[in-house]
Amino acid sequence: MRFAERGHKTKLKFPMTMDEEITQSQYLLPFGDDLRAFLTQDKVTPSMLRKVLRSRGVFISSIEKKDMLEHLLLSFLAPSEFVHLLDEVREKEDSPKLRSRSYTISSEAPPLAEMLPIDFEFNKIAQDEYGNVKIIGEPSFARDKIEGKDSYLLSYRLEKQSIGADWTRCRRIYEASIRYTLNPVENRLEVATTHSSPETEKANRQVVGHVNSELRAKHYIETSGESKVLFGSFTNEQRIFFLMKFPGINSQGGLSFVKLADLALALDSNTPTPDEERLNWMKDSVNKLTLSGDALQNVFFVNDPTCWKHLLVWRTEARFKFETVDFSGSIEVIFEFADCANGANPDAEFQIAIPRISLEGRAQGSPDSIRLKRQFTMYLDAAKTVFVQEALNYSGLVHAGIGTPVSS
């Protein structure tokens, strides 16, 4: 359902930045039940509403979302306010999530340009069986050298239509990419995928599976040479060590750690619960625990390695400051084992996402912001390779704490 079918009676143009459908069309401001449905969704946080009210000069003592809604439902949203909130929501939802893996190259493999299939039917391979998703255009691989390595990138856009969704989600366009890079030093073929929705994640999986099947059939990559980071790749202690290595990045690549802001964990029912009140209170009563705060790096779950063997940790969110030659600002980074809601999926794959970047002197969604997001994501993914090896070698003897180098 288009915005123009429901809402206020005055047509307005919105300079939207997050969705092609909204950018190219005219819509009406939401009101009544439509406005309430938009404002009450989980992605619209109390801090976002408080910021809108403060910009109007309205200050209220309550921090409860329901108390802020009354002011906004009675006075409606200005076009700029609606644009701001919708951009904030979609920036969180559509942030590219990077996953990577690598394969051993056989001695008979030709150059990368000859390895990759040229005329494969992307649209047919990634076709949605229910007809709700359509690939835009005819995607294909294009050469895109990176750091001196031979690399080929396939970028595409996917359109999803949801008849039952609310009016801000009925038609969405998502972006995704698949990159194959040849690493001759380590004799590896590196595959990095980015997705911004479950639909693009599925399409990536289908296309990579098809390409890899052809490469194996031609004996270009070895069947048993796949390397990827899964939840089950580590012990409990190694996994937490691995996740805490990222906040340990300090003054590297222009990044400086600020705080650990989010943590998802559960008590491992397969290990004996220690006779400690700080842990055994979760036994038989808490399936999972999500912590949010301003200094979670100081809680015992994180800074006391004696707890680690009893804990399943699958998601962290860290804040960093950055300063490059041209820019400065801050980023939020999510490190997680996807589809691992309670630590029970050993095949959950590790991924990195930057849902928000604040760039001094630039608006959200600017080309510079997008470029820096990609740059920092790739930098962190490169660091991941080193951290995995350090985590697998972790013996639990030494832990220096977050924000300082950690070694075993």
mmCIF file of C-alpha atoms in Angstrom:
data_model
loop_
_atom_site.group_PDB
_atom_site.id
_atom_site.type_symbol
_atom_site.label_atom_id
_atom_site.label_comp_id
_atom_site.label_asym_id
_atom_site.label_seq_id
_atom_site.Cartn_x
_atom_site.Cartn_y
_atom_site.Cartn_z
ATOM 1 C CA MET A 1 0.000 0.000 0.000
ATOM 2 C CA ARG A 2 1.486 3.346 -1.026
ATOM 3 C CA PHE A 3 1.701 6.237 1.390
ATOM 4 C CA ALA A 4 -0.592 8.255 -0.871
ATOM 5 C CA GLU A 5 -3.480 5.925 -0.148
ATOM 6 C CA ARG A 6 -3.580 6.817 3.536
ATOM 7 C CA GLY A 7 -2.701 9.821 5.672
ATOM 8 C CA HIS A 8 -3.050 13.573 5.794
ATOM 9 C CA LYS A 9 -4.713 15.387 2.897
ATOM 10 C CA THR A 10 -1.742 17.553 1.889
ATOM 11 C CA LYS A 11 0.754 16.151 -0.602
ATOM 12 C CA LEU A 12 4.408 16.561 0.328
ATOM 13 C CA LYS A 13 7.696 15.620 -1.282
ATOM 14 C CA PHE A 14 10.111 13.832 0.981
ATOM 15 C CA PRO A 15 13.865 13.931 0.220
ATOM 16 C CA MET A 16 14.244 10.345 1.439
ATOM 17 C CA THR A 17 17.649 8.708 1.345
ATOM 18 C CA MET A 18 17.045 5.092 2.340
ATOM 19 C CA ASP A 19 14.624 3.702 -0.239
ATOM 20 C CA GLU A 20 14.273 4.191 -3.977
ATOM 21 C CA GLU A 21 10.483 3.919 -3.932
ATOM 22 C CA ILE A 22 10.212 6.783 -1.470
ATOM 23 C CA THR A 23 12.858 8.870 -3.249
ATOM 24 C CA GLN A 24 11.018 8.842 -6.570
ATOM 25 C CA SER A 25 7.444 9.359 -5.382
ATOM 26 C CA GLN A 26 5.133 11.773 -3.604
ATOM 27 C CA TYR A 27 3.520 10.725 -0.345
ATOM 28 C CA LEU A 28 1.271 11.970 2.417
ATOM 29 C CA LEU A 29 2.171 12.461 6.040
ATOM 30 C CA PRO A 30 0.891 9.663 8.294
ATOM 31 C CA PHE A 31 -1.579 10.361 11.064
ATOM 32 C CA GLY A 32 -3.896 8.496 13.419
ATOM 33 C CA ASP A 33 -3.462 4.712 13.481
ATOM 34 C CA ASP A 34 -0.797 4.840 10.753
ATOM 35 C CA LEU A 35 1.317 7.256 12.753
ATOM 36 C CA ARG A 36 0.827 5.236 15.947
ATOM 37 C CA ALA A 37 1.870 2.007 14.164
ATOM 38 C CA PHE A 38 5.025 3.703 12.904
ATOM 39 C CA LEU A 39 6.021 5.306 16.217
ATOM 40 C CA THR A 40 5.326 2.261 18.389
ATOM 41 C CA GLN A 41 7.567 -0.155 16.452
ATOM 42 C CA ASP A 42 10.610 -1.386 18.364
ATOM 43 C CA LYS A 43 13.076 0.278 15.993
ATOM 44 C CA VAL A 44 11.786 3.720 16.997
ATOM 45 C CA THR A 45 13.499 4.137 20.350
ATOM 46 C CA PRO A 46 12.631 6.550 23.195
ATOM 47 C CA SER A 47 15.878 8.445 22.558
ATOM 48 C CA MET A 48 14.825 9.067 18.947
ATOM 49 C CA LEU A 49 11.447 10.451 20.048
ATOM 50 C CA ARG A 50 13.069 12.544 22.764
ATOM 51 C CA LYS A 51 15.371 14.092 20.176
ATOM 52 C CA VAL A 52 12.395 15.072 17.993
ATOM 53 C CA LEU A 53 10.598 16.652 20.946
ATOM 54 C CA ARG A 54 13.681 18.565 22.043
ATOM 55 C CA SER A 55 14.102 19.977 18.550
ATOM 56 C CA ARG A 56 10.614 21.473 19.036
ATOM 57 C CA GLY A 57 11.575 22.906 22.398
ATOM 58 C CA VAL A 58 9.458 20.331 24.251
ATOM 59 C CA PHE A 59 11.087 18.821 27.341
ATOM 60 C CA ILE A 60 9.404 16.202 29.509
ATOM 61 C CA SER A 61 10.697 14.505 32.635
ATOM 62 C CA SER A 62 9.553 11.008 31.684
ATOM 63 C CA ILE A 63 11.802 8.705 29.689
ATOM 64 C CA GLU A 64 8.952 6.310 28.905
ATOM 65 C CA LYS A 65 8.060 5.960 25.243
ATOM 66 C CA LYS A 66 4.311 5.920 25.913
ATOM 67 C CA ASP A 67 4.506 9.351 27.542
ATOM 68 C CA MET A 68 6.275 10.854 24.527
ATOM 69 C CA LEU A 69 3.806 9.375 22.055
ATOM 70 C CA GLU A 70 0.959 11.576 23.314
ATOM 71 C CA HIS A 71 2.746 14.749 22.251
ATOM 72 C CA LEU A 72 3.597 13.427 18.792
ATOM 73 C CA LEU A 73 0.230 11.812 18.039
ATOM 74 C CA LEU A 74 -1.623 15.035 18.838
ATOM 75 C CA SER A 75 0.663 17.340 16.873
ATOM 76 C CA PHE A 76 1.657 15.020 13.978
ATOM 77 C CA LEU A 77 5.157 14.886 12.465
ATOM 78 C CA ALA A 78 6.760 17.524 10.271
ATOM 79 C CA PRO A 79 8.171 16.204 6.953
ATOM 80 C CA SER A 80 11.754 16.599 8.190
ATOM 81 C CA GLU A 81 10.918 14.766 11.436
ATOM 82 C CA PHE A 82 9.325 11.861 9.573
ATOM 83 C CA VAL A 83 12.304 11.657 7.202
ATOM 84 C CA HIS A 84 14.711 11.659 10.155
ATOM 85 C CA LEU A 85 12.897 8.873 12.032
ATOM 86 C CA LEU A 86 12.440 6.710 8.937
ATOM 87 C CA ASP A 87 16.116 7.094 8.020
ATOM 88 C CA GLU A 88 17.115 6.137 11.564
ATOM 89 C CA VAL A 89 14.921 3.016 11.470
ATOM 90 C CA ARG A 90 16.111 1.887 8.081
ATOM 91 C CA GLU A 91 19.752 2.575 8.825
ATOM 92 C CA LYS A 92 19.502 0.035 11.649
ATOM 93 C CA GLU A 93 17.457 -2.476 9.662
ATOM 94 C CA ASP A 94 19.385 -2.250 6.391
ATOM 95 C CA SER A 95 22.958 -2.017 7.650
ATOM 96 C CA PRO A 96 25.161 -4.324 5.548
ATOM 97 C CA LYS A 97 26.227 -7.465 7.408
ATOM 98 C CA LEU A 98 29.550 -8.918 6.332
ATOM 99 C CA ARG A 99 30.389 -12.630 6.386
ATOM 100 C CA SER A 100 33.566 -14.156 5.001
ATOM 101 C CA ARG A 101 35.120 -17.558 4.410
ATOM 102 C CA SER A 102 37.992 -18.963 2.350
ATOM 103 C CA TYR A 103 38.910 -22.061 0.352
ATOM 104 C CA THR A 104 42.155 -23.818 -0.511
ATOM 105 C CA ILE A 105 43.039 -23.418 -4.203
ATOM 106 C CA SER A 106 44.215 -26.481 -6.082
ATOM 107 C CA SER A 107 47.519 -26.404 -7.946
ATOM 108 C CA GLU A 108 45.739 -26.630 -11.322
ATOM 109 C CA ALA A 109 43.548 -23.578 -10.766
ATOM 110 C CA PRO A 110 43.764 -20.894 -13.512
ATOM 111 C CA PRO A 111 43.696 -17.103 -12.886
ATOM 112 C CA LEU A 112 40.602 -15.834 -11.060
ATOM 113 C CA ALA A 113 39.114 -14.338 -14.235
ATOM 114 C CA GLU A 114 39.020 -17.824 -15.768
ATOM 115 C CA MET A 115 37.833 -19.552 -12.596
ATOM 116 C CA LEU A 116 34.603 -17.613 -12.095
ATOM 117 C CA PRO A 117 31.609 -18.450 -14.289
ATOM 118 C CA ILE A 118 30.785 -15.595 -16.653
ATOM 119 C CA ASP A 119 27.384 -16.463 -18.071
ATOM 120 C CA PHE A 120 25.465 -17.877 -15.134
ATOM 121 C CA GLU A 121 21.794 -17.045 -14.633
ATOM 122 C CA PHE A 122 21.817 -15.073 -11.391
ATOM 123 C CA ASN A 123 18.097 -14.305 -11.492
ATOM 124 C CA LYS A 124 17.206 -17.966 -11.925
ATOM 125 C CA ILE A 125 19.563 -19.165 -9.174
ATOM 126 C CA ALA A 126 18.343 -16.560 -6.649
ATOM 127 C CA GLN A 127 14.685 -16.829 -7.640
ATOM 128 C CA ASP A 128 12.131 -16.640 -4.812
ATOM 129 C CA GLU A 129 9.780 -19.605 -4.912
ATOM 130 C CA TYR A 130 6.905 -17.496 -3.526
ATOM 131 C CA GLY A 131 7.254 -14.635 -6.005
ATOM 132 C CA ASN A 132 7.617 -11.917 -3.370
ATOM 133 C CA VAL A 133 11.179 -11.017 -4.360
ATOM 134 C CA LYS A 134 12.551 -9.761 -7.670
ATOM 135 C CA ILE A 135 16.175 -9.181 -8.647
ATOM 136 C CA ILE A 136 16.661 -5.786 -10.308
ATOM 137 C CA GLY A 137 18.660 -5.963 -13.532
ATOM 138 C CA GLU A 138 21.087 -8.706 -14.592
ATOM 139 C CA PRO A 139 23.908 -8.834 -11.991
ATOM 140 C CA SER A 140 27.336 -10.136 -13.026
ATOM 141 C CA PHE A 141 30.908 -10.188 -11.727
ATOM 142 C CA ALA A 142 33.130 -7.181 -12.425
ATOM 143 C CA ARG A 143 36.849 -6.879 -11.736
ATOM 144 C CA ASP A 144 37.553 -4.763 -8.662
ATOM 145 C CA LYS A 145 41.127 -5.123 -7.373
ATOM 146 C CA ILE A 146 41.518 -4.653 -3.639
ATOM 147 C CA GLU A 147 44.816 -4.067 -1.821
ATOM 148 C CA GLY A 148 46.719 -5.318 -4.834
ATOM 149 C CA LYS A 149 44.846 -8.641 -4.909
ATOM 150 C CA ASP A 150 42.882 -9.820 -7.911
ATOM 151 C CA SER A 151 39.213 -9.509 -6.930
ATOM 152 C CA TYR A 152 35.802 -9.699 -8.585
ATOM 153 C CA LEU A 153 32.677 -8.077 -7.174
ATOM 154 C CA LEU A 154 29.041 -8.844 -7.884
ATOM 155 C CA SER A 155 26.678 -6.156 -6.567
ATOM 156 C CA TYR A 156 22.931 -6.340 -6.904
ATOM 157 C CA ARG A 157 19.643 -4.948 -5.674
ATOM 158 C CA LEU A 158 16.581 -6.903 -4.694
ATOM 159 C CA GLU A 159 12.986 -5.675 -4.508
ATOM 160 C CA LYS A 160 10.652 -7.185 -1.942
ATOM 161 C CA GLN A 161 6.893 -6.683 -1.869
ATOM 162 C CA SER A 162 4.911 -7.534 1.263
ATOM 163 C CA ILE A 163 1.160 -7.179 0.950
ATOM 164 C CA GLY A 164 0.572 -7.738 4.673
ATOM 165 C CA ALA A 165 3.257 -5.298 5.860
ATOM 166 C CA ASP A 166 2.586 -1.784 7.133
ATOM 167 C CA TRP A 167 2.839 1.134 4.719
ATOM 168 C CA THR A 168 6.529 1.820 5.439
ATOM 169 C CA ARG A 169 7.507 -1.744 4.519
ATOM 170 C CA CYS A 170 5.143 -2.761 1.728
ATOM 171 C CA ARG A 171 7.795 -2.269 -0.967
ATOM 172 C CA ARG A 172 11.481 -2.291 -0.088
ATOM 173 C CA ILE A 173 14.703 -2.368 -2.048
ATOM 174 C CA TYR A 174 17.742 -4.036 -0.472
ATOM 175 C CA GLU A 175 21.362 -4.072 -1.589
ATOM 176 C CA ALA A 176 23.856 -6.921 -1.356
ATOM 177 C CA SER A 177 27.163 -8.053 -2.809
ATOM 178 C CA ILE A 178 29.404 -11.077 -3.316
ATOM 179 C CA ARG A 179 33.180 -10.698 -3.640
ATOM 180 C CA TYR A 180 35.726 -13.335 -4.692
ATOM 181 C CA THR A 181 39.374 -12.447 -3.977
ATOM 182 C CA LEU A 182 42.494 -14.450 -4.786
ATOM 183 C CA ASN A 183 45.112 -14.542 -2.028
ATOM 184 C CA PRO A 184 48.201 -15.983 -3.744
ATOM 185 C CA VAL A 185 50.408 -15.686 -0.649
ATOM 186 C CA GLU A 186 48.265 -18.100 1.380
ATOM 187 C CA ASN A 187 46.957 -19.958 -1.693
ATOM 188 C CA ARG A 188 43.364 -19.206 -0.673
ATOM 189 C CA LEU A 189 40.223 -18.048 -2.461
ATOM 190 C CA GLU A 190 38.451 -15.582 -0.158
ATOM 191 C CA VAL A 191 34.693 -15.084 -0.396
ATOM 192 C CA ALA A 192 33.042 -12.101 1.316
ATOM 193 C CA THR A 193 29.290 -11.501 1.209
ATOM 194 C CA THR A 194 27.239 -8.556 2.445
ATOM 195 C CA HIS A 195 23.486 -8.708 2.968
ATOM 196 C CA SER A 196 20.941 -6.259 4.335
ATOM 197 C CA SER A 197 17.898 -8.519 4.770
ATOM 198 C CA PRO A 198 16.993 -12.210 5.136
ATOM 199 C CA GLU A 199 16.120 -12.222 1.425
ATOM 200 C CA THR A 200 19.556 -10.991 0.320
ATOM 201 C CA GLU A 201 21.243 -13.383 2.766
ATOM 202 C CA LYS A 202 19.361 -16.258 1.154
ATOM 203 C CA ALA A 203 20.208 -15.055 -2.368
ATOM 204 C CA ASN A 204 23.886 -14.776 -1.426
ATOM 205 C CA ARG A 205 23.849 -18.312 -0.056
ATOM 206 C CA GLN A 206 22.236 -19.683 -3.217
ATOM 207 C CA VAL A 207 24.614 -17.921 -5.605
ATOM 208 C CA VAL A 208 27.792 -18.712 -3.639
ATOM 209 C CA GLY A 209 26.680 -22.331 -3.393
ATOM 210 C CA HIS A 210 26.182 -22.477 -7.169
ATOM 211 C CA VAL A 211 29.526 -20.837 -7.991
ATOM 212 C CA ASN A 212 31.416 -23.011 -5.507
ATOM 213 C CA SER A 213 29.816 -26.150 -6.915
ATOM 214 C CA GLU A 214 31.187 -25.256 -10.346
ATOM 215 C CA LEU A 215 34.622 -24.485 -8.908
ATOM 216 C CA ARG A 216 34.708 -27.847 -7.117
ATOM 217 C CA ALA A 217 33.473 -29.691 -10.189
ATOM 218 C CA LYS A 218 36.407 -28.239 -12.152
ATOM 219 C CA HIS A 219 38.794 -29.033 -9.255
ATOM 220 C CA TYR A 220 39.732 -25.364 -8.807
ATOM 221 C CA ILE A 221 39.083 -25.442 -5.047
ATOM 222 C CA GLU A 222 39.546 -28.382 -2.722
ATOM 223 C CA THR A 223 36.448 -30.010 -1.255
ATOM 224 C CA SER A 224 37.848 -30.182 2.262
ATOM 225 C CA GLY A 225 39.590 -26.804 2.274
ATOM 226 C CA GLU A 226 36.749 -24.530 3.450
ATOM 227 C CA SER A 227 37.419 -22.240 6.404
ATOM 228 C CA LYS A 228 34.702 -20.175 8.090
ATOM 229 C CA VAL A 229 34.017 -18.923 11.598
ATOM 230 C CA LEU A 230 31.078 -20.653 13.278
ATOM 231 C CA PHE A 231 29.700 -20.586 16.804
ATOM 232 C CA GLY A 232 30.810 -24.188 17.205
ATOM 233 C CA SER A 233 34.372 -23.376 16.109
ATOM 234 C CA PHE A 234 35.246 -22.379 19.686
ATOM 235 C CA THR A 235 34.925 -23.503 23.265
ATOM 236 C CA ASN A 236 32.991 -21.106 25.519
ATOM 237 C CA GLU A 237 36.219 -19.530 26.754
ATOM 238 C CA GLN A 238 37.718 -19.192 23.296
ATOM 239 C CA ARG A 239 34.524 -17.647 21.925
ATOM 240 C CA ILE A 240 34.397 -14.884 24.542
ATOM 241 C CA PHE A 241 38.130 -14.295 24.127
ATOM 242 C CA PHE A 242 37.548 -13.934 20.374
ATOM 243 C CA LEU A 243 34.647 -11.482 20.764
ATOM 244 C CA MET A 244 36.540 -9.400 23.314
ATOM 245 C CA LYS A 245 39.523 -9.012 20.991
ATOM 246 C CA PHE A 246 37.557 -6.516 18.871
ATOM 247 C CA PRO A 247 37.036 -4.001 21.717
ATOM 248 C CA GLY A 248 40.752 -4.523 22.381
ATOM 249 C CA ILE A 249 41.474 -2.698 19.120
ATOM 250 C CA ASN A 250 42.882 0.665 20.139
ATOM 251 C CA SER A 251 44.437 3.284 17.880
ATOM 252 C CA GLN A 252 44.628 0.753 15.035
ATOM 253 C CA GLY A 253 43.172 1.562 11.625
ATOM 254 C CA GLY A 254 42.103 4.921 13.047
ATOM 255 C CA LEU A 255 39.770 3.255 15.585
ATOM 256 C CA SER A 256 39.752 3.787 19.358
ATOM 257 C CA PHE A 257 37.513 1.761 21.649
ATOM 258 C CA VAL A 258 34.981 3.731 23.717
ATOM 259 C CA LYS A 259 32.659 1.239 25.391
ATOM 260 C CA LEU A 260 30.933 -2.107 25.222
ATOM 261 C CA ALA A 261 27.249 -1.196 24.947
ATOM 262 C CA ASP A 262 25.423 -4.482 24.392
ATOM 263 C CA LEU A 263 25.929 -8.136 25.302
ATOM 264 C CA ALA A 264 23.811 -11.248 24.701
ATOM 265 C CA LEU A 265 24.543 -14.375 26.738
ATOM 266 C CA ALA A 266 23.130 -17.458 28.434
ATOM 267 C CA LEU A 267 24.254 -19.994 31.002
ATOM 268 C CA ASP A 268 25.585 -23.141 29.335
ATOM 269 C CA SER A 269 23.386 -25.989 30.557
ATOM 270 C CA ASN A 270 25.966 -28.522 29.365
ATOM 271 C CA THR A 271 28.584 -27.426 31.885
ATOM 272 C CA PRO A 272 28.302 -27.842 35.664
ATOM 273 C CA THR A 273 26.977 -24.674 37.240
ATOM 274 C CA PRO A 274 29.499 -23.241 39.710
ATOM 275 C CA ASP A 275 28.460 -22.786 43.312
ATOM 276 C CA GLU A 276 28.491 -19.020 42.925
ATOM 277 C CA GLU A 277 25.487 -16.797 43.446
ATOM 278 C CA ARG A 278 26.550 -14.469 40.632
ATOM 279 C CA LEU A 279 26.005 -17.281 38.087
ATOM 280 C CA ASN A 280 23.751 -19.986 39.503
ATOM 281 C CA TRP A 281 20.779 -17.601 39.837
ATOM 282 C CA MET A 282 20.300 -18.039 36.059
ATOM 283 C CA LYS A 283 19.999 -21.813 36.252
ATOM 284 C CA ASP A 284 16.515 -23.104 35.328
ATOM 285 C CA SER A 285 15.116 -19.568 35.305
ATOM 286 C CA VAL A 286 16.855 -17.486 32.593
ATOM 287 C CA ASN A 287 17.059 -18.742 29.011
ATOM 288 C CA LYS A 288 19.044 -15.780 27.765
ATOM 289 C CA LEU A 289 20.209 -12.442 29.099
ATOM 290 C CA THR A 290 20.622 -9.244 27.099
ATOM 291 C CA LEU A 291 22.589 -6.465 28.772
ATOM 292 C CA SER A 292 22.721 -2.838 27.639
ATOM 293 C CA GLY A 293 24.797 -0.153 29.272
ATOM 294 C CA ASP A 294 27.620 2.366 29.069
ATOM 295 C CA ALA A 295 30.508 0.249 30.402
ATOM 296 C CA LEU A 296 29.746 -3.447 30.043
ATOM 297 C CA GLN A 297 33.464 -4.090 29.651
ATOM 298 C CA ASN A 298 33.619 -3.726 33.436
ATOM 299 C CA VAL A 299 31.018 -6.379 34.334
ATOM 300 C CA PHE A 300 32.287 -9.721 35.626
ATOM 301 C CA PHE A 301 30.795 -11.631 32.685
ATOM 302 C CA VAL A 302 33.448 -9.938 30.562
ATOM 303 C CA ASN A 303 36.427 -9.131 32.760
ATOM 304 C CA ASP A 304 36.570 -12.339 34.822
ATOM 305 C CA PRO A 305 37.791 -15.267 32.662
ATOM 306 C CA THR A 306 36.911 -17.772 35.396
ATOM 307 C CA CYS A 307 33.243 -17.300 34.380
ATOM 308 C CA TRP A 308 33.779 -17.823 30.681
ATOM 309 C CA LYS A 309 33.560 -21.619 30.523
ATOM 310 C CA HIS A 310 30.027 -21.448 31.942
ATOM 311 C CA LEU A 311 28.707 -18.820 29.499
ATOM 312 C CA LEU A 312 27.411 -18.846 25.940
ATOM 313 C CA VAL A 313 28.003 -15.389 24.429
ATOM 314 C CA TRP A 314 26.926 -14.804 20.838
ATOM 315 C CA ARG A 315 26.492 -11.053 20.388
ATOM 316 C CA THR A 316 28.306 -7.879 21.411
ATOM 317 C CA GLU A 317 27.949 -4.268 20.375
ATOM 318 C CA ALA A 318 30.863 -1.874 20.763
ATOM 319 C CA ARG A 319 31.294 1.859 20.215
ATOM 320 C CA PHE A 320 34.467 3.268 18.679
ATOM 321 C CA LYS A 321 35.797 6.726 17.905
ATOM 322 C CA PHE A 322 37.747 7.156 14.706
ATOM 323 C CA GLU A 323 40.034 9.727 13.195
ATOM 324 C CA THR A 324 41.450 9.548 9.691
ATOM 325 C CA VAL A 325 43.307 12.086 7.567
ATOM 326 C CA ASP A 326 40.025 13.542 6.287
ATOM 327 C CA PHE A 327 37.338 12.590 8.795
ATOM 328 C CA SER A 328 36.527 12.021 12.450
ATOM 329 C CA GLY A 329 33.467 10.655 14.196
ATOM 330 C CA SER A 330 32.134 7.509 15.856
ATOM 331 C CA ILE A 331 30.681 4.132 14.876
ATOM 332 C CA GLU A 332 28.593 1.392 16.451
ATOM 333 C CA VAL A 333 29.680 -2.133 15.511
ATOM 334 C CA ILE A 334 27.786 -5.381 16.100
ATOM 335 C CA PHE A 335 29.794 -8.601 16.294
ATOM 336 C CA GLU A 336 27.546 -11.644 16.350
ATOM 337 C CA PHE A 337 26.972 -15.241 15.443
ATOM 338 C CA ALA A 338 23.839 -14.847 13.348
ATOM 339 C CA ASP A 339 20.731 -16.954 13.957
ATOM 340 C CA CYS A 340 21.998 -17.920 17.387
ATOM 341 C CA ALA A 341 19.206 -16.596 19.580
ATOM 342 C CA ASN A 342 20.183 -18.564 22.678
ATOM 343 C CA GLY A 343 23.573 -20.046 21.855
ATOM 344 C CA ALA A 344 22.090 -23.353 20.714
ATOM 345 C CA ASN A 345 23.176 -23.286 17.054
ATOM 346 C CA PRO A 346 26.751 -24.499 16.487
ATOM 347 C CA ASP A 347 26.464 -23.683 12.757
ATOM 348 C CA ALA A 348 25.647 -19.989 13.319
ATOM 349 C CA GLU A 349 28.071 -17.985 11.188
ATOM 350 C CA PHE A 350 29.986 -14.975 12.472
ATOM 351 C CA GLN A 351 29.203 -11.597 10.928
ATOM 352 C CA ILE A 352 30.069 -7.924 11.396
ATOM 353 C CA ALA A 353 27.695 -4.988 10.910
ATOM 354 C CA ILE A 354 27.987 -1.235 11.405
ATOM 355 C CA PRO A 355 24.400 -0.020 11.942
ATOM 356 C CA ARG A 356 25.392 3.569 12.658
ATOM 357 C CA ILE A 357 28.163 5.984 11.825
ATOM 358 C CA SER A 358 28.327 9.602 12.961
ATOM 359 C CA LEU A 359 30.605 11.650 10.767
ATOM 360 C CA GLU A 360 31.460 15.186 11.785
ATOM 361 C CA GLY A 361 30.278 17.635 9.142
ATOM 362 C CA ARG A 362 28.363 15.021 7.135
ATOM 363 C CA ALA A 363 24.734 13.921 7.144
ATOM 364 C CA GLN A 364 23.609 10.350 7.798
ATOM 365 C CA GLY A 365 23.678 8.330 4.581
ATOM 366 C CA SER A 366 26.192 10.591 2.810
ATOM 367 C CA PRO A 367 28.570 8.936 0.292
ATOM 368 C CA ASP A 368 31.488 9.497 2.679
ATOM 369 C CA SER A 369 29.606 7.749 5.495
ATOM 370 C CA ILE A 370 28.814 4.775 3.280
ATOM 371 C CA ARG A 371 32.424 4.527 2.089
ATOM 372 C CA LEU A 372 33.810 4.683 5.637
ATOM 373 C CA LYS A 373 31.327 2.034 6.800
ATOM 374 C CA ARG A 374 32.627 -0.281 4.104
ATOM 375 C CA GLN A 375 36.235 0.570 4.916
ATOM 376 C CA PHE A 376 35.919 -0.101 8.660
ATOM 377 C CA THR A 377 33.904 -3.283 8.107
ATOM 378 C CA MET A 378 36.617 -4.686 5.845
ATOM 379 C CA TYR A 379 39.317 -3.667 8.318
ATOM 380 C CA LEU A 380 37.550 -5.440 11.183
ATOM 381 C CA ASP A 381 36.975 -8.510 9.037
ATOM 382 C CA ALA A 382 40.698 -8.642 8.247
ATOM 383 C CA ALA A 383 41.446 -8.405 11.987
ATOM 384 C CA LYS A 384 39.008 -11.271 12.549
ATOM 385 C CA THR A 385 41.353 -13.702 10.783
ATOM 386 C CA VAL A 386 44.134 -12.937 13.263
ATOM 387 C CA PHE A 387 41.788 -13.009 16.263
ATOM 388 C CA VAL A 388 40.440 -16.450 15.326
ATOM 389 C CA GLN A 389 43.913 -17.974 15.490
ATOM 390 C CA GLU A 390 44.665 -16.249 18.795
ATOM 391 C CA ALA A 391 41.359 -17.463 20.232
ATOM 392 C CA LEU A 392 41.973 -21.070 19.167
ATOM 393 C CA ASN A 393 45.330 -20.884 20.951
ATOM 394 C CA TYR A 394 43.831 -19.309 24.086
ATOM 395 C CA SER A 395 44.656 -21.307 27.193
ATOM 396 C CA GLY A 396 42.833 -19.177 29.758
ATOM 397 C CA LEU A 397 46.000 -18.239 31.622
ATOM 398 C CA VAL A 398 46.225 -14.505 30.932
ATOM 399 C CA HIS A 399 43.595 -11.848 30.360
ATOM 400 C CA ALA A 400 44.575 -8.184 30.219
ATOM 401 C CA GLY A 401 41.117 -6.659 30.019
ATOM 402 C CA ILE A 402 39.127 -4.753 27.420
ATOM 403 C CA GLY A 403 40.801 -1.807 25.740
ATOM 404 C CA THR A 404 44.280 -3.269 26.207
ATOM 405 C CA PRO A 405 46.044 -6.044 24.308
ATOM 406 C CA VAL A 406 44.939 -9.519 25.307
ATOM 407 C CA SER A 407 47.306 -12.454 25.008
ATOM 408 C CA SER A 408 47.470 -16.082 25.976
#
